[in-house]
Coordinates of C-alpha atoms and ligand atoms in Angstrom, one line a residue:
M1 CA 24.1 -71.7 77.2
T2 CA 24.3 -69.1 79.9
T3 CA 21.6 -68.2 82.4
A4 CA 21.6 -64.6 81.1
A5 CA 20.7 -65.8 77.8
L6 CA 17.7 -67.7 79.3
S7 CA 16.5 -64.7 81.3
P8 CA 13.2 -63.1 80.1
A9 CA 14.8 -59.6 80.0
A10 CA 17.6 -60.8 77.7
A11 CA 15.3 -62.6 75.4
K12 CA 13.3 -59.4 74.8
Q13 CA 16.4 -57.4 73.8
P14 CA 16.5 -57.1 70.0
K15 CA 19.8 -58.0 68.5
P16 CA 21.4 -54.7 67.2
L17 CA 21.4 -54.8 63.4
P18 CA 24.8 -54.3 61.8
A19 CA 25.5 -50.7 60.5
P20 CA 25.7 -50.4 56.8
N21 CA 29.3 -50.9 55.7
S22 CA 30.2 -50.8 52.1
D23 CA 33.8 -51.9 52.7
F24 CA 33.0 -55.6 52.9
Y25 CA 36.5 -56.8 51.8
D26 CA 38.2 -54.3 54.0
L27 CA 39.7 -52.3 51.2
Y28 CA 40.5 -49.4 53.5
E29 CA 43.0 -51.5 55.3
T30 CA 45.3 -51.2 52.3
L31 CA 45.9 -47.6 53.1
N32 CA 48.8 -46.6 55.4
A33 CA 47.9 -44.8 58.7
E34 CA 48.7 -41.5 57.3
E35 CA 46.5 -42.0 54.3
L36 CA 43.7 -43.5 56.3
A37 CA 43.7 -40.3 58.5
I38 CA 43.3 -38.1 55.5
V39 CA 40.4 -40.3 54.1
K40 CA 38.8 -40.3 57.6
R41 CA 39.1 -36.4 57.7
V42 CA 37.4 -36.2 54.4
R43 CA 34.6 -38.7 55.6
A44 CA 34.0 -36.7 58.6
F45 CA 33.7 -33.5 56.6
M46 CA 31.4 -35.0 54.0
E47 CA 29.1 -36.6 56.7
S48 CA 29.0 -33.7 59.0
Q49 CA 29.0 -30.7 56.7
V50 CA 28.0 -31.8 53.2
A51 CA 25.4 -34.5 53.8
P52 CA 23.0 -32.4 56.0
V53 CA 22.8 -29.8 53.3
I54 CA 23.5 -31.1 49.9
T55 CA 20.1 -32.3 48.9
K56 CA 18.8 -28.7 49.3
Y57 CA 21.6 -27.4 46.9
W58 CA 20.9 -30.3 44.4
V59 CA 17.1 -29.7 44.3
E60 CA 17.9 -25.9 43.8
D61 CA 20.5 -26.5 41.1
A62 CA 23.0 -24.5 43.2
F63 CA 26.7 -24.9 44.2
P64 CA 27.4 -24.7 47.9
F65 CA 29.9 -21.8 47.9
D66 CA 29.8 -21.4 51.6
L67 CA 31.4 -24.8 51.9
L68 CA 34.5 -23.8 49.9
P69 CA 36.5 -22.5 52.9
S70 CA 36.1 -25.9 54.7
I71 CA 37.1 -27.6 51.5
K72 CA 40.2 -25.5 51.4
E73 CA 41.2 -26.5 54.9
L74 CA 41.0 -30.2 54.0
G75 CA 44.4 -29.9 52.4
I76 CA 43.5 -32.2 49.5
G77 CA 44.1 -29.7 46.6
G78 CA 46.2 -31.4 44.0
L79 CA 46.3 -34.9 45.6
G80 CA 48.3 -37.3 43.6
M81 CA 50.3 -34.4 42.1
H82 CA 53.7 -33.5 43.4
G83 CA 55.4 -30.0 43.8
Y84 CA 53.8 -26.7 42.8
G85 CA 52.0 -26.5 46.2
C86 CA 50.0 -29.6 45.5
A87 CA 49.1 -32.1 48.3
G88 CA 51.0 -34.9 46.8
G89 CA 50.3 -38.4 48.1
S90 CA 49.7 -41.7 46.2
V91 CA 47.3 -42.1 43.2
A92 CA 45.5 -44.6 45.5
L93 CA 45.0 -41.9 48.2
L94 CA 43.6 -39.6 45.4
G95 CA 41.1 -42.5 44.5
F96 CA 40.0 -43.2 48.0
T97 CA 39.4 -39.5 48.7
L98 CA 37.3 -39.1 45.5
M99 CA 35.3 -42.3 46.3
E100 CA 34.8 -41.0 49.8
I101 CA 33.4 -37.6 48.6
A102 CA 31.1 -39.4 45.9
R103 CA 29.8 -41.7 48.7
I104 CA 28.0 -38.7 50.1
D105 CA 27.7 -36.5 46.8
P106 CA 28.8 -37.4 43.3
S107 CA 28.4 -33.7 42.4
M108 CA 31.0 -32.6 44.9
A109 CA 33.3 -35.4 43.6
T110 CA 32.8 -34.2 40.2
F111 CA 33.5 -30.6 41.0
M112 CA 36.9 -31.9 42.4
G113 CA 37.4 -34.2 39.3
V114 CA 37.0 -31.2 37.0
H115 CA 39.0 -28.8 39.0
M116 CA 41.9 -31.1 40.2
G117 CA 41.7 -33.8 37.5
L118 CA 40.8 -32.0 34.3
A119 CA 41.9 -28.4 34.9
M120 CA 45.0 -28.9 37.2
G121 CA 45.7 -32.1 35.5
S122 CA 46.0 -30.4 32.0
I123 CA 48.5 -28.0 33.4
Y124 CA 50.4 -30.6 35.5
I125 CA 50.5 -33.2 32.6
D126 CA 50.9 -30.7 29.5
G127 CA 52.2 -27.5 31.0
S128 CA 55.8 -26.3 31.2
E129 CA 57.7 -25.9 34.4
E130 CA 56.9 -22.1 34.3
Q131 CA 53.2 -22.7 33.7
K132 CA 52.9 -25.3 36.4
G133 CA 54.7 -22.8 38.7
K134 CA 52.3 -19.9 37.8
W135 CA 48.9 -21.6 38.1
L136 CA 49.0 -24.7 40.1
P137 CA 49.8 -23.3 43.6
A138 CA 46.7 -21.1 43.7
M139 CA 44.5 -23.8 42.2
A140 CA 45.9 -26.3 44.8
R141 CA 44.7 -23.9 47.5
F142 CA 41.3 -23.6 45.8
E143 CA 41.9 -19.8 45.4
K144 CA 41.6 -20.2 41.7
I145 CA 39.1 -22.8 40.3
G146 CA 39.5 -24.4 36.9
C147 CA 37.3 -25.9 34.1
F148 CA 38.2 -28.0 31.1
G149 CA 36.6 -27.3 27.7
L150 CA 36.8 -30.1 25.2
T151 CA 33.3 -31.1 24.4
E152 CA 31.4 -29.1 21.9
P153 CA 27.6 -28.7 21.0
L154 CA 28.2 -30.7 17.9
V155 CA 31.2 -32.8 18.8
G156 CA 31.3 -35.0 21.9
S157 CA 32.6 -38.6 21.4
G158 CA 34.3 -37.6 18.3
A159 CA 36.5 -34.9 19.9
S160 CA 39.7 -36.6 19.0
G161 CA 39.5 -35.9 15.4
G162 CA 36.6 -33.5 14.9
L163 CA 36.9 -30.3 17.1
T164 CA 35.4 -27.3 15.4
T165 CA 36.8 -24.7 17.8
T166 CA 39.8 -23.2 16.0
A167 CA 43.1 -21.6 17.1
K168 CA 45.0 -19.3 14.8
R169 CA 48.4 -18.0 15.6
T170 CA 49.0 -14.3 15.0
G171 CA 52.4 -13.1 16.2
D172 CA 52.7 -13.8 19.9
A173 CA 49.0 -14.6 20.4
W174 CA 46.4 -17.1 19.4
I175 CA 42.9 -16.2 18.3
L176 CA 40.3 -18.8 19.5
N177 CA 36.9 -19.1 17.9
G178 CA 34.1 -21.7 18.7
E179 CA 31.8 -23.1 21.2
K180 CA 32.2 -25.5 24.2
R181 CA 29.3 -27.4 25.9
W182 CA 28.9 -29.1 29.2
I183 CA 31.9 -27.5 30.8
G184 CA 31.8 -28.2 34.6
N185 CA 32.4 -25.3 36.8
A186 CA 32.6 -22.9 33.8
P187 CA 29.9 -20.5 34.8
W188 CA 31.8 -19.4 37.9
C189 CA 35.5 -20.6 37.8
D190 CA 38.5 -18.5 37.1
V191 CA 40.9 -20.5 35.0
S192 CA 39.4 -22.1 31.7
V193 CA 41.6 -24.6 29.9
I194 CA 40.2 -24.7 26.2
W195 CA 41.1 -27.2 23.6
A196 CA 41.0 -26.1 20.0
R197 CA 42.3 -27.2 16.6
D198 CA 45.4 -25.3 15.3
L199 CA 44.5 -24.1 11.9
A200 CA 48.2 -24.4 10.7
D201 CA 48.7 -28.1 11.6
N202 CA 45.2 -29.4 12.3
Q203 CA 46.4 -30.6 15.8
V204 CA 44.5 -30.2 19.0
K205 CA 46.2 -27.8 21.5
G206 CA 45.3 -26.5 24.9
F207 CA 45.0 -22.8 25.8
I208 CA 44.5 -21.2 29.3
V209 CA 42.0 -18.5 29.3
E210 CA 42.8 -16.8 32.6
N211 CA 39.6 -15.1 33.4
K212 CA 36.0 -14.4 32.4
T213 CA 36.7 -10.9 31.6
T214 CA 38.8 -11.8 28.5
P215 CA 37.1 -10.0 25.6
G216 CA 35.1 -12.3 23.4
F217 CA 34.8 -15.1 26.1
S218 CA 31.2 -15.7 27.5
V219 CA 29.6 -18.5 29.5
E220 CA 25.9 -19.5 29.9
K221 CA 24.8 -21.9 32.6
I222 CA 23.1 -25.0 31.2
Q223 CA 19.7 -25.2 32.9
N224 CA 17.3 -27.9 33.8
K225 CA 19.7 -30.8 34.2
V226 CA 18.4 -33.8 36.1
A227 CA 21.6 -35.1 37.3
L228 CA 24.7 -33.8 39.1
K229 CA 22.7 -30.7 39.7
V230 CA 25.1 -29.1 42.1
V231 CA 27.8 -29.0 39.4
Q232 CA 27.3 -25.8 37.3
N233 CA 27.9 -26.7 33.6
G234 CA 28.4 -24.1 31.1
H235 CA 28.1 -23.4 27.5
I236 CA 31.1 -21.3 26.4
T237 CA 31.2 -19.1 23.3
L238 CA 34.6 -18.0 22.1
K239 CA 34.6 -15.0 19.7
D240 CA 38.0 -13.9 18.6
V241 CA 39.4 -14.5 22.1
A242 CA 43.1 -13.6 22.1
V243 CA 45.4 -15.8 24.3
P244 CA 49.2 -15.1 24.6
E245 CA 51.5 -17.9 23.5
A246 CA 52.7 -18.0 27.0
N247 CA 49.2 -19.5 27.9
R248 CA 49.3 -22.2 25.4
L249 CA 50.1 -25.5 27.2
Q250 CA 53.6 -26.1 26.0
G251 CA 53.4 -29.9 26.3
G252 CA 50.0 -30.3 24.6
N253 CA 50.8 -30.7 20.8
S254 CA 48.1 -33.1 19.7
F255 CA 45.1 -35.0 21.0
R256 CA 47.4 -37.6 22.5
D257 CA 48.5 -35.1 25.0
T258 CA 44.7 -34.4 25.8
A259 CA 44.2 -38.1 26.2
R260 CA 47.0 -38.2 28.7
V261 CA 44.9 -36.1 31.0
L262 CA 41.7 -38.1 30.1
K263 CA 43.4 -41.3 31.2
M264 CA 44.0 -39.8 34.6
T265 CA 40.4 -38.5 34.9
R266 CA 38.8 -41.8 33.8
Y267 CA 41.0 -43.5 36.4
A268 CA 39.3 -41.0 38.8
V269 CA 35.7 -41.5 37.6
A270 CA 36.0 -45.2 38.2
W271 CA 36.5 -44.4 41.9
M272 CA 33.7 -41.8 42.0
A273 CA 31.4 -44.2 40.4
T274 CA 32.3 -46.8 43.0
G275 CA 31.7 -44.1 45.8
C276 CA 28.3 -43.3 44.3
A277 CA 27.2 -47.0 44.4
M278 CA 28.4 -47.1 48.0
G279 CA 26.4 -44.2 49.0
A280 CA 23.3 -45.7 47.4
Y281 CA 23.8 -49.1 48.8
E282 CA 24.2 -47.8 52.4
A283 CA 21.1 -45.6 52.1
A284 CA 19.2 -48.6 50.7
L285 CA 20.4 -51.1 53.4
K286 CA 19.6 -48.6 56.2
Y287 CA 16.1 -48.2 54.8
S288 CA 15.6 -51.8 54.6
Q289 CA 16.5 -52.3 58.3
E290 CA 14.0 -49.6 59.3
R291 CA 11.0 -49.9 56.9
L292 CA 8.4 -52.3 57.9
Q293 CA 6.0 -54.1 55.6
F294 CA 3.8 -57.1 56.6
G295 CA 5.0 -56.3 60.1
K296 CA 8.6 -57.0 59.4
P297 CA 11.6 -54.9 58.2
I298 CA 11.7 -55.3 54.4
G299 CA 15.4 -56.2 54.9
S300 CA 14.2 -59.5 56.2
F301 CA 12.6 -60.5 52.9
Q302 CA 14.6 -62.8 50.6
L303 CA 14.0 -60.8 47.5
V304 CA 15.2 -57.7 49.1
Q305 CA 18.3 -59.4 50.4
D306 CA 19.0 -60.6 47.0
L307 CA 19.1 -57.0 45.8
L308 CA 21.3 -55.9 48.5
A309 CA 23.6 -58.8 48.0
K310 CA 23.9 -58.0 44.4
M311 CA 24.6 -54.5 45.1
L312 CA 27.4 -55.3 47.4
G313 CA 28.9 -57.7 44.9
N314 CA 28.9 -54.9 42.2
I315 CA 30.5 -52.6 44.7
T316 CA 33.1 -55.0 46.0
A317 CA 34.1 -56.1 42.3
S318 CA 34.5 -52.4 41.4
Q319 CA 36.7 -51.7 44.6
C320 CA 39.0 -54.6 43.8
L321 CA 39.2 -53.5 40.2
I322 CA 40.1 -49.9 41.0
A323 CA 42.6 -50.8 43.7
R324 CA 44.5 -52.9 41.2
Q325 CA 44.1 -50.0 38.8
A326 CA 45.8 -47.8 41.4
Q327 CA 48.7 -50.2 41.7
L328 CA 49.2 -50.2 38.1
H329 CA 49.1 -46.6 37.9
A330 CA 51.7 -46.2 40.8
E331 CA 54.0 -48.6 38.8
G332 CA 53.7 -46.4 35.6
K333 CA 51.9 -49.3 33.8
L334 CA 48.4 -48.0 33.6
T335 CA 47.4 -47.8 29.9
D336 CA 44.4 -46.0 28.1
A337 CA 42.6 -49.3 27.9
H338 CA 43.2 -50.1 31.6
A339 CA 41.6 -46.8 32.7
A340 CA 38.9 -47.1 30.0
L341 CA 37.9 -50.7 31.2
A342 CA 37.8 -49.5 34.8
K343 CA 35.7 -46.4 33.9
A344 CA 33.2 -48.4 31.8
F345 CA 32.9 -51.3 34.3
A346 CA 32.5 -49.2 37.4
T347 CA 30.0 -46.7 36.0
A348 CA 28.0 -49.5 34.5
K349 CA 27.9 -51.4 37.7
C350 CA 27.2 -48.2 39.6
R351 CA 24.2 -47.6 37.3
E352 CA 23.0 -51.0 37.9
T353 CA 23.6 -50.7 41.8
V354 CA 21.8 -47.3 42.2
A355 CA 18.8 -48.5 40.3
W356 CA 18.4 -51.4 42.7
A357 CA 18.9 -48.9 45.6
R358 CA 16.0 -46.9 44.3
E359 CA 14.0 -50.0 44.0
V360 CA 14.5 -51.0 47.6
L361 CA 13.2 -47.6 48.6
G362 CA 9.9 -48.2 46.7
G363 CA 8.2 -44.9 46.1
N364 CA 10.4 -43.0 48.4
G365 CA 13.2 -43.9 46.0
I366 CA 12.1 -41.2 43.6
V367 CA 12.1 -38.5 46.4
A368 CA 15.3 -36.5 46.6
D369 CA 15.2 -36.3 50.5
Y370 CA 15.8 -40.2 50.8
K371 CA 19.2 -39.8 48.9
A372 CA 18.8 -42.9 46.6
A373 CA 17.2 -40.8 44.0
R374 CA 20.0 -38.3 43.9
F375 CA 22.5 -41.1 43.4
F376 CA 20.2 -42.8 41.0
T377 CA 20.1 -39.8 38.7
D378 CA 23.9 -38.7 39.3
A379 CA 25.0 -42.1 38.1
E380 CA 23.5 -41.4 34.6
A381 CA 26.0 -38.5 34.2
L382 CA 29.1 -40.5 35.5
Y383 CA 28.0 -43.2 33.0
S384 CA 28.3 -40.8 30.0
Y385 CA 30.9 -38.2 30.8
E386 CA 34.6 -38.5 30.4
G387 CA 33.8 -40.6 27.4
T388 CA 30.7 -42.7 27.2
F389 CA 30.4 -46.4 28.0
Q390 CA 30.6 -47.3 24.3
I391 CA 33.7 -45.0 23.7
Q392 CA 35.5 -46.7 26.6
N393 CA 34.7 -50.1 25.2
L394 CA 36.0 -48.9 21.8
I395 CA 39.3 -48.1 23.4
V396 CA 39.4 -51.5 25.2
G397 CA 38.2 -53.3 22.0
K398 CA 41.1 -51.7 20.0
A399 CA 43.7 -52.7 22.6
I400 CA 42.5 -56.4 22.8
T401 CA 41.8 -57.0 19.1
G402 CA 44.5 -54.8 17.6
L403 CA 41.7 -53.4 15.3
S404 CA 40.3 -49.9 15.6
A405 CA 36.4 -49.6 15.4
F406 CA 36.8 -45.8 15.6
V407 CA 35.9 -44.2 12.3
Ligands
LIG501 C1 27.3 -33.7 33.7 C2 28.3 -33.6 32.6 C3 29.6 -32.9 32.8 C4 30.4 -32.9 31.8 N1 31.6 -32.1 32.0 C5 32.4 -31.8 30.9 C6 33.6 -31.1 31.1 O1 33.8 -30.5 32.1 N2 34.4 -30.8 30.0 C7 34.2 -31.3 28.8 O2 34.9 -31.0 27.9 N3 33.1 -32.2 28.6 C8 32.2 -32.4 29.7 N4 31.0 -33.2 29.5 C9 30.7 -33.8 28.2 C10 30.9 -35.3 28.0 O3 32.2 -35.6 28.2 C11 30.2 -35.7 26.8 O4 28.8 -35.7 27.1 C12 30.5 -37.1 26.3 O5 31.8 -37.3 25.9 C13 29.6 -37.7 25.3 O6 29.4 -36.7 24.2 P1 28.0 -36.2 23.8 O7 27.0 -36.0 25.1 O8 28.2 -35.2 22.7 O9 27.3 -37.6 23.2 P2 27.5 -38.2 21.7 O10 29.0 -38.2 21.2 O11 26.6 -37.5 20.7 O12 27.0 -39.6 21.8 C14 25.6 -40.0 21.9 C15 25.6 -41.5 21.9 O13 26.2 -42.1 20.7 C16 27.1 -43.0 21.1 N5 28.2 -43.1 20.2 C17 29.0 -41.9 19.7 N6 29.9 -42.4 18.9 C18 29.9 -43.7 18.9 C19 30.6 -44.9 18.2 N7 31.6 -44.5 17.4 N8 30.3 -46.1 18.4 C20 29.2 -46.4 19.3 N9 28.5 -45.4 19.9 C21 28.8 -44.1 19.7 C22 27.7 -42.6 22.5 O14 28.2 -43.7 23.3 C23 26.3 -42.1 23.1 O15 25.6 -43.2 23.6 C24 30.2 -33.3 30.5 C25 28.9 -34.1 30.3 C26 28.0 -34.2 31.3 C27 26.7 -34.9 31.0

């Protein structure tokens, strides 16, 4: 023992507590230097520009349009997609970036997921060369924002076989009729990808409605959501909307082609859910180090440590799962069932984790200013969108039993 350790001054110094760190297994070390620099840039942006203001926007049900110029400068538009002005990079980098964004705000990650994953992804995966060249560059620069209209008021989980929105070919155009519900970014975006059933062959096809002024196309914002309040969701009505054949996704000829997009976005939601859990865990851990009860930080109590350790276990398990998911994806081996399992597992563990975070904050856990409440409610939406927990498990169930439980 040193003399310094025995001196009264040293004895009085409280040991600094470790800063909250949700990367317990050093997952970020798997990134190369270039990728890590991008993720750090995103983290700095989220912490310095988004974190201080996002709760206000969330409470007010508003999208932070004033942040869009800084988002454009991040250079992440079209991550994981190559050519056509997209940022490129690995699918792992895309995942880490979305996780990082969700760690501060799941709504902002969802905005990215809808614009880049669902809207740009539909064009990237199902569009012709000409269509990709026409739309993706401006979308990658965030000059044109996209949405993806699949879900309908009466058809959610059953979208694969039951879409009621119709497309009828008349000469060189298509006439769309129907309604779409829950469509993220729809109230204010530019490019709307609409999925409809072709009356001629009963197959689902994708159509690009280029702008809001298209006759017969109208959007109403969905009010009074209690989760992902920053994301603006719309209810779209299509009344005899004419779309040229040139705007029909040339590689989207059945729901199988829609599902190729959904595989990518479920991959992404697993990362976002993990980020959401990380944000909630870090908020709860910090709170537990600062909040005193019975004259001690609540983090010193065994039962609170139990909650924190279980939260970290959920997060670490999800991180390892999604990192392997990224490897499978990069090798071209990611199946629908792989992505479904990751989405189901990560969102379920996220839901459990954010509830424990809320619990650690006691009464303050239901006040938006303390962050945990925002993660707590946002997790509910991640759990249900892009195909619910049950639907993901049915996809996995079909793959492992060889028997379809879909009716
Ligand atoms: C915040 C948010 C954003 C969204 N963004 C978009 C978007 O941008 N674009 C878009 O197209 N859609 C979007 N959605 C819609 C989303 O994908 C659907 O909500 C989801 O697919 C579930 O559909 P539903 O809400 O109609 O629920 P339903 O399909 O009515 O399901 C209700 C319940 O029944 C269960 N269920 C249904 N069928 C079965 C079955 N066969 N076996 C067992 N259980 C079953 C479900 O799991 C669920 O628990 C969004 C939703 C939310 C909440």
